[in-house]
Short mmCIF file of C-alpha atoms and ligand atoms in Angstrom, two decimals:
data_model
loop_
_atom_site.label_atom_id
_atom_site.label_comp_id
_atom_site.label_asym_id
_atom_site.label_seq_id
_atom_site.Cartn_x
_atom_site.Cartn_y
_atom_site.Cartn_z
CA MET A 1 19.19 44.95 -78.10
CA VAL A 2 15.83 44.32 -79.10
CA CYS A 3 15.03 40.77 -78.46
CA ASN A 4 13.41 38.12 -80.86
CA ILE A 5 15.77 35.22 -80.01
CA CYS A 6 12.84 32.98 -79.90
CA PRO A 7 9.52 32.37 -81.21
CA ARG A 8 7.88 34.77 -78.64
CA ASN A 9 9.30 37.44 -80.83
CA CYS A 10 8.81 39.95 -77.53
CA GLY A 11 10.59 42.81 -79.62
CA VAL A 12 11.55 44.18 -76.10
CA GLN A 13 14.81 45.78 -74.86
CA ARG A 14 15.48 43.48 -72.22
CA ASN A 15 17.70 45.76 -70.32
CA ILE A 16 14.55 47.95 -69.96
CA LYS A 17 11.55 45.70 -70.02
CA HIS A 18 11.41 41.83 -69.68
CA GLY A 19 9.42 39.69 -72.20
CA VAL A 20 7.83 36.30 -71.99
CA CYS A 21 11.18 34.70 -70.47
CA SER A 22 11.32 37.10 -67.59
CA VAL A 23 14.85 37.90 -67.49
CA GLY A 24 17.16 40.74 -68.69
CA GLU A 25 20.33 40.61 -70.80
CA SER A 26 22.68 39.43 -68.01
CA PHE A 27 23.05 35.72 -67.43
CA ARG A 28 20.76 34.55 -64.56
CA VAL A 29 21.55 31.15 -62.83
CA ALA A 30 19.92 29.14 -60.19
CA ARG A 31 22.16 26.30 -59.51
CA ALA A 32 25.28 24.70 -60.87
CA ALA A 33 26.06 21.25 -59.68
CA PRO A 34 26.70 17.72 -60.54
CA HIS A 35 23.25 15.89 -61.49
CA HIS A 36 22.72 12.18 -61.46
CA TRP A 37 19.33 11.99 -62.92
CA GLU A 38 19.90 12.52 -66.51
CA GLU A 39 20.47 9.68 -69.15
CA PRO A 40 22.97 7.22 -68.12
CA CYS A 41 25.11 8.21 -71.07
CA LEU A 42 25.18 11.89 -69.70
CA SER A 43 25.18 11.40 -65.85
CA GLY A 44 27.80 8.20 -66.02
CA ASP A 45 29.22 7.81 -62.43
CA LYS A 46 30.41 11.46 -61.96
CA GLY A 47 27.40 13.32 -62.79
CA SER A 48 26.41 15.75 -65.47
CA GLY A 49 27.59 19.25 -64.82
CA THR A 50 24.02 21.00 -64.63
CA VAL A 51 23.92 24.81 -65.00
CA PHE A 52 20.14 25.88 -64.49
CA PHE A 53 19.59 29.40 -66.03
CA SER A 54 16.56 31.30 -64.50
CA GLY A 55 13.47 32.23 -66.84
CA CYS A 56 11.89 30.39 -69.61
CA ASN A 57 10.48 31.29 -72.96
CA LEU A 58 8.03 28.55 -72.77
CA GLY A 59 6.42 28.38 -69.37
CA CYS A 60 4.54 25.18 -69.05
CA VAL A 61 1.84 24.92 -66.52
CA PHE A 62 3.22 21.69 -65.16
CA CYS A 63 6.94 23.14 -64.90
CA GLN A 64 8.85 21.04 -62.16
CA ASN A 65 11.43 23.78 -62.21
CA ARG A 66 8.79 26.51 -61.89
CA ASP A 67 10.64 28.45 -59.10
CA ILE A 68 13.45 29.30 -61.47
CA SER A 69 11.34 29.22 -64.55
CA HIS A 70 8.26 31.18 -64.07
CA GLY A 71 9.50 32.85 -60.82
CA ALA A 72 13.08 33.75 -62.48
CA PHE A 73 14.72 32.90 -59.23
CA GLY A 74 18.57 33.11 -59.51
CA LYS A 75 21.41 35.47 -59.59
CA ASP A 76 22.88 37.69 -62.28
CA VAL A 77 26.32 36.61 -63.29
CA THR A 78 28.78 38.04 -65.67
CA PRO A 79 30.28 36.19 -68.65
CA ASP A 80 33.48 35.96 -66.56
CA GLU A 81 31.60 34.62 -63.63
CA LEU A 82 29.95 32.07 -65.76
CA LYS A 83 33.26 30.83 -66.74
CA ARG A 84 34.21 30.34 -63.26
CA ILE A 85 31.07 28.50 -62.52
CA PHE A 86 32.06 26.20 -65.54
CA ASP A 87 35.55 25.96 -63.82
CA LYS A 88 34.23 24.85 -60.66
CA LEU A 89 31.90 22.42 -62.19
CA LEU A 90 34.86 20.69 -64.13
CA GLU A 91 37.00 20.61 -60.99
CA SER A 92 34.48 18.15 -59.65
CA GLY A 93 34.90 15.83 -62.37
CA VAL A 94 31.75 15.90 -64.04
CA HIS A 95 31.57 14.31 -67.51
CA ASN A 96 30.11 17.30 -69.27
CA LEU A 97 28.68 21.07 -68.82
CA ASN A 98 24.82 20.76 -69.04
CA LEU A 99 23.12 24.14 -69.85
CA VAL A 100 19.60 23.84 -68.87
CA THR A 101 16.99 26.10 -70.18
CA PRO A 102 19.54 28.44 -72.14
CA THR A 103 17.31 29.28 -75.12
CA HIS A 104 16.63 33.02 -74.05
CA PHE A 105 20.52 33.48 -73.44
CA VAL A 106 21.87 31.81 -77.06
CA PRO A 107 23.65 35.06 -78.34
CA MET A 108 25.43 35.71 -75.17
CA LEU A 109 26.24 32.06 -74.56
CA ALA A 110 27.78 31.57 -78.00
CA ARG A 111 30.13 34.36 -77.20
CA VAL A 112 31.04 32.73 -74.07
CA LEU A 113 31.33 29.14 -75.35
CA ALA A 114 33.54 30.49 -78.23
CA GLU A 115 35.94 31.82 -75.67
CA TYR A 116 35.65 29.04 -72.98
CA ASN A 117 36.54 26.15 -75.44
CA SER A 118 35.48 23.31 -72.91
CA PRO A 119 37.50 20.29 -72.61
CA VAL A 120 34.32 18.13 -71.92
CA PRO A 121 31.14 17.96 -74.16
CA VAL A 122 28.82 20.81 -73.99
CA ILE A 123 25.13 19.96 -73.71
CA TYR A 124 22.27 22.36 -74.79
CA ASN A 125 19.46 21.22 -72.76
CA SER A 126 16.34 22.74 -73.94
CA SER A 127 12.47 22.89 -74.22
CA GLY A 128 12.66 22.91 -77.96
CA TYR A 129 10.69 26.04 -78.58
CA GLU A 130 13.31 27.92 -80.38
CA LYS A 131 14.03 29.31 -83.75
CA ALA A 132 16.44 27.37 -86.21
CA GLU A 133 18.17 30.59 -87.00
CA THR A 134 18.96 30.80 -83.34
CA VAL A 135 20.18 27.46 -82.90
CA LYS A 136 22.49 28.11 -86.07
CA MET A 137 24.44 30.48 -83.71
CA LEU A 138 25.64 27.48 -81.69
CA GLU A 139 27.15 25.54 -84.73
CA GLY A 140 30.67 24.31 -83.75
CA LEU A 141 30.14 25.36 -79.89
CA VAL A 142 27.58 22.67 -78.76
CA ASP A 143 28.50 18.98 -78.75
CA ILE A 144 25.15 17.32 -77.50
CA TYR A 145 21.78 18.64 -78.18
CA LEU A 146 19.10 17.40 -75.75
CA PRO A 147 15.91 19.22 -76.81
CA ASP A 148 12.25 18.11 -75.72
CA ILE A 149 9.83 17.66 -78.18
CA LYS A 150 6.78 18.23 -75.85
CA TYR A 151 3.91 18.21 -78.17
CA PHE A 152 2.76 17.35 -81.77
CA ASP A 153 -0.67 19.08 -81.95
CA SER A 154 -1.39 22.69 -81.39
CA ALA A 155 -4.19 22.35 -78.79
CA PRO A 156 -2.21 20.72 -76.01
CA ALA A 157 0.73 23.14 -76.85
CA LEU A 158 -1.62 25.87 -76.44
CA LYS A 159 -3.21 24.74 -73.38
CA TYR A 160 -0.29 23.79 -71.56
CA SER A 161 2.35 26.00 -72.68
CA GLY A 162 0.52 28.98 -74.36
CA ALA A 163 2.28 28.14 -77.60
CA ALA A 164 0.06 26.83 -80.49
CA ASP A 165 3.00 26.99 -82.97
CA TYR A 166 5.17 24.78 -80.65
CA PHE A 167 5.85 21.95 -83.12
CA GLU A 168 6.20 23.99 -86.05
CA TYR A 169 9.46 25.64 -84.45
CA ALA A 170 10.58 22.58 -82.45
CA SER A 171 10.41 20.64 -85.56
CA GLU A 172 12.75 22.94 -87.53
CA ALA A 173 14.90 23.55 -84.58
CA VAL A 174 15.56 19.84 -84.04
CA LEU A 175 16.41 19.20 -87.46
CA GLU A 176 19.05 21.90 -87.37
CA MET A 177 20.35 20.51 -84.22
CA HIS A 178 20.71 17.05 -85.91
CA ARG A 179 22.43 18.68 -89.10
CA GLN A 180 25.03 20.05 -86.63
CA VAL A 181 25.84 17.07 -84.45
CA GLY A 182 24.16 13.98 -86.13
CA GLU A 183 23.59 10.63 -84.00
CA VAL A 184 24.94 10.14 -80.61
CA GLU A 185 28.66 8.79 -80.21
CA LEU A 186 29.55 7.17 -77.08
CA ASP A 187 33.23 6.76 -75.60
CA GLU A 188 34.80 3.47 -74.23
CA ASN A 189 32.90 4.17 -70.95
CA GLY A 190 29.52 4.63 -72.69
CA ILE A 191 29.39 8.40 -71.94
CA ALA A 192 27.99 10.44 -74.96
CA LYS A 193 30.74 12.73 -76.82
CA LYS A 194 28.41 13.96 -79.36
CA GLY A 195 25.07 13.98 -80.91
CA LEU A 196 21.39 14.37 -80.61
CA ILE A 197 19.03 12.95 -77.80
CA ILE A 198 15.39 13.87 -78.45
CA ARG A 199 13.41 13.79 -75.03
CA HIS A 200 9.49 13.66 -74.52
CA MET A 201 7.73 13.57 -71.07
CA VAL A 202 4.49 11.37 -71.60
CA LEU A 203 1.65 13.48 -70.18
CA PRO A 204 -1.11 11.79 -68.59
CA GLY A 205 -4.17 11.59 -70.85
CA ASN A 206 -2.18 12.80 -73.77
CA ILE A 207 -0.29 9.70 -74.98
CA SER A 208 -1.48 10.29 -78.36
CA GLN A 209 1.17 13.19 -78.34
CA ALA A 210 3.99 10.73 -77.68
CA VAL A 211 3.09 8.45 -80.47
CA LYS A 212 2.74 11.37 -83.00
CA VAL A 213 6.06 12.82 -81.85
CA PHE A 214 7.82 9.74 -82.40
CA GLU A 215 6.18 8.77 -85.58
CA TRP A 216 7.58 12.31 -86.77
CA VAL A 217 10.85 11.48 -85.62
CA LYS A 218 10.96 7.85 -87.34
CA ASP A 219 9.85 9.72 -90.51
CA ASN A 220 12.25 12.66 -90.47
CA LEU A 221 15.55 11.50 -88.78
CA PRO A 222 17.66 8.23 -88.61
CA ILE A 223 16.07 5.17 -86.84
CA GLU A 224 19.39 5.36 -84.72
CA THR A 225 18.46 8.49 -83.27
CA TYR A 226 18.59 8.28 -79.32
CA ILE A 227 15.41 8.96 -77.79
CA SER A 228 14.42 9.31 -74.22
CA VAL A 229 10.86 8.62 -73.22
CA MET A 230 10.20 10.29 -69.75
CA ARG A 231 7.57 8.85 -67.19
CA GLN A 232 8.47 11.33 -64.39
CA TYR A 233 5.40 13.61 -64.72
CA THR A 234 4.25 14.88 -61.54
CA PRO A 235 1.46 17.70 -61.38
CA PHE A 236 2.75 21.13 -60.21
CA GLY A 237 1.40 24.65 -59.82
CA LYS A 238 -1.70 25.28 -62.04
CA ALA A 239 -1.61 21.80 -63.45
CA LYS A 240 -2.93 20.36 -60.23
CA ASP A 241 -6.38 21.75 -61.09
CA MET A 242 -6.27 20.80 -65.02
CA PRO A 243 -7.49 17.50 -65.55
CA PRO A 244 -6.11 15.16 -67.06
CA VAL A 245 -2.76 16.53 -66.30
CA ASN A 246 -3.64 16.97 -62.49
CA ARG A 247 -2.41 13.14 -61.92
CA LYS A 248 0.85 11.12 -62.47
CA LEU A 249 0.96 9.07 -65.53
CA SER A 250 -0.25 5.54 -64.89
CA ALA A 251 2.03 2.45 -65.59
CA ARG A 252 -0.52 1.41 -68.08
CA GLU A 253 -0.36 4.47 -70.28
CA TYR A 254 3.64 4.39 -70.25
CA SER A 255 3.53 0.64 -70.99
CA ILE A 256 1.17 1.49 -74.14
CA VAL A 257 3.42 4.38 -75.16
CA LYS A 258 6.47 2.08 -74.70
CA ALA A 259 5.08 -0.76 -76.88
CA LYS A 260 4.00 1.45 -79.74
CA ILE A 261 7.67 3.13 -79.77
CA LEU A 262 9.58 -0.10 -79.75
CA ALA A 263 7.06 -1.23 -82.62
CA MET A 264 8.53 1.67 -84.51
CA GLY A 265 11.80 0.03 -84.46
CA PHE A 266 14.07 2.64 -82.85
CA GLU A 267 17.43 1.29 -81.99
CA ASN A 268 18.42 3.76 -79.14
CA CYS A 269 15.60 4.25 -76.79
CA ASN A 270 15.87 5.32 -73.05
CA PHE A 271 12.78 4.31 -70.91
CA GLN A 272 12.33 5.47 -67.33
CA SER A 273 11.45 3.06 -64.39
CA GLY A 274 8.34 3.85 -62.17
CA GLU A 275 10.51 5.35 -59.63
CA ALA A 276 11.01 8.20 -61.72
CA ALA A 277 7.85 10.02 -60.79
CA THR A 278 9.13 11.63 -57.51
CA GLU A 279 10.17 15.02 -56.48
CA SER A 280 13.66 13.40 -55.74
CA PHE A 281 14.59 14.22 -59.38
CA ILE A 282 13.93 17.89 -58.75
CA PRO A 283 17.04 19.67 -57.85
CA ASN A 284 17.00 22.28 -54.80
CA PHE A 285 17.50 25.77 -56.49
CA ASN A 286 19.45 27.42 -53.62
CA LEU A 287 22.26 29.17 -55.75
CA GLU A 288 24.35 26.07 -55.06
CA GLY A 289 27.41 26.66 -57.30
CA VAL A 290 26.61 30.00 -58.17
CA ASP A 291 27.56 31.92 -55.03
CA LEU A 292 31.34 31.74 -55.74
S1 SF4 B 1 13.98 35.26 -75.57
FE1 SF4 B 1 12.61 36.21 -74.20
S2 SF4 B 1 12.17 38.43 -74.65
FE2 SF4 B 1 13.41 37.38 -76.23
S3 SF4 B 1 11.82 36.78 -77.80
FE3 SF4 B 1 12.03 35.00 -76.34
S4 SF4 B 1 10.96 35.38 -74.66
FE4 SF4 B 1 10.93 37.28 -75.63
#
């Protein structure tokens, strides 16, 4: 298959040569385990059933999962093995199946999800850098979309992710996600059953991006749209030498962003506490749940 799944349009045969996402045609997974640090409506008390896919089509300089995204650490698994990974997660009682960084596997994943028929909600947890036409392949197969909108302007998108066209694609993809699943609906225990949750991690020295992203959300989606404003930024990798993203976000920066977002009138916002900016939020990528 010549791969043009995502906006990178590598045009490579992934079984012969890797594109920007650094993986072939087989699923590659680095970890599958309950995760307790997602939004409360996703983690609940039993955890969210995260499946971390290896490789990434975006490749941000500050990626906290860089071992698996940039390094593509993980184990190749067949579609049947992926279903067994899902089974094991469900046996642990998780509230949902949370597919993390799945963009570069969408066509293969659509086939697996159609066959699997998950009894719990399926979450598509992505960077937002994807084609709306690719997201269309998941219609009826994903219950909860959890995309980032990382940048509004081209300059930071190019500088930190090498993708000047990031917002052009992410905005169209998010509108398609909303068309499919609408706003978040919770069950009687406050756990999400369906809907769109938009994440934005506020970057130090870049709070204008947060404000512009949520202004766009306010103008293009219902005011009930669930938004998650993350303050956990910690400099990793190349970002350690790239001011202003070589430091953590200050409390003042986050409080300015929070006040501006609240003033926009959003009705469903998740804000993180100061303790969020620690490495305890970063899972250990050790093939847990993958080596069955
Ligand atoms: S999915 Fe990977 S190989 Fe395909 S276009 Fe995107 S980055 Fe390139």
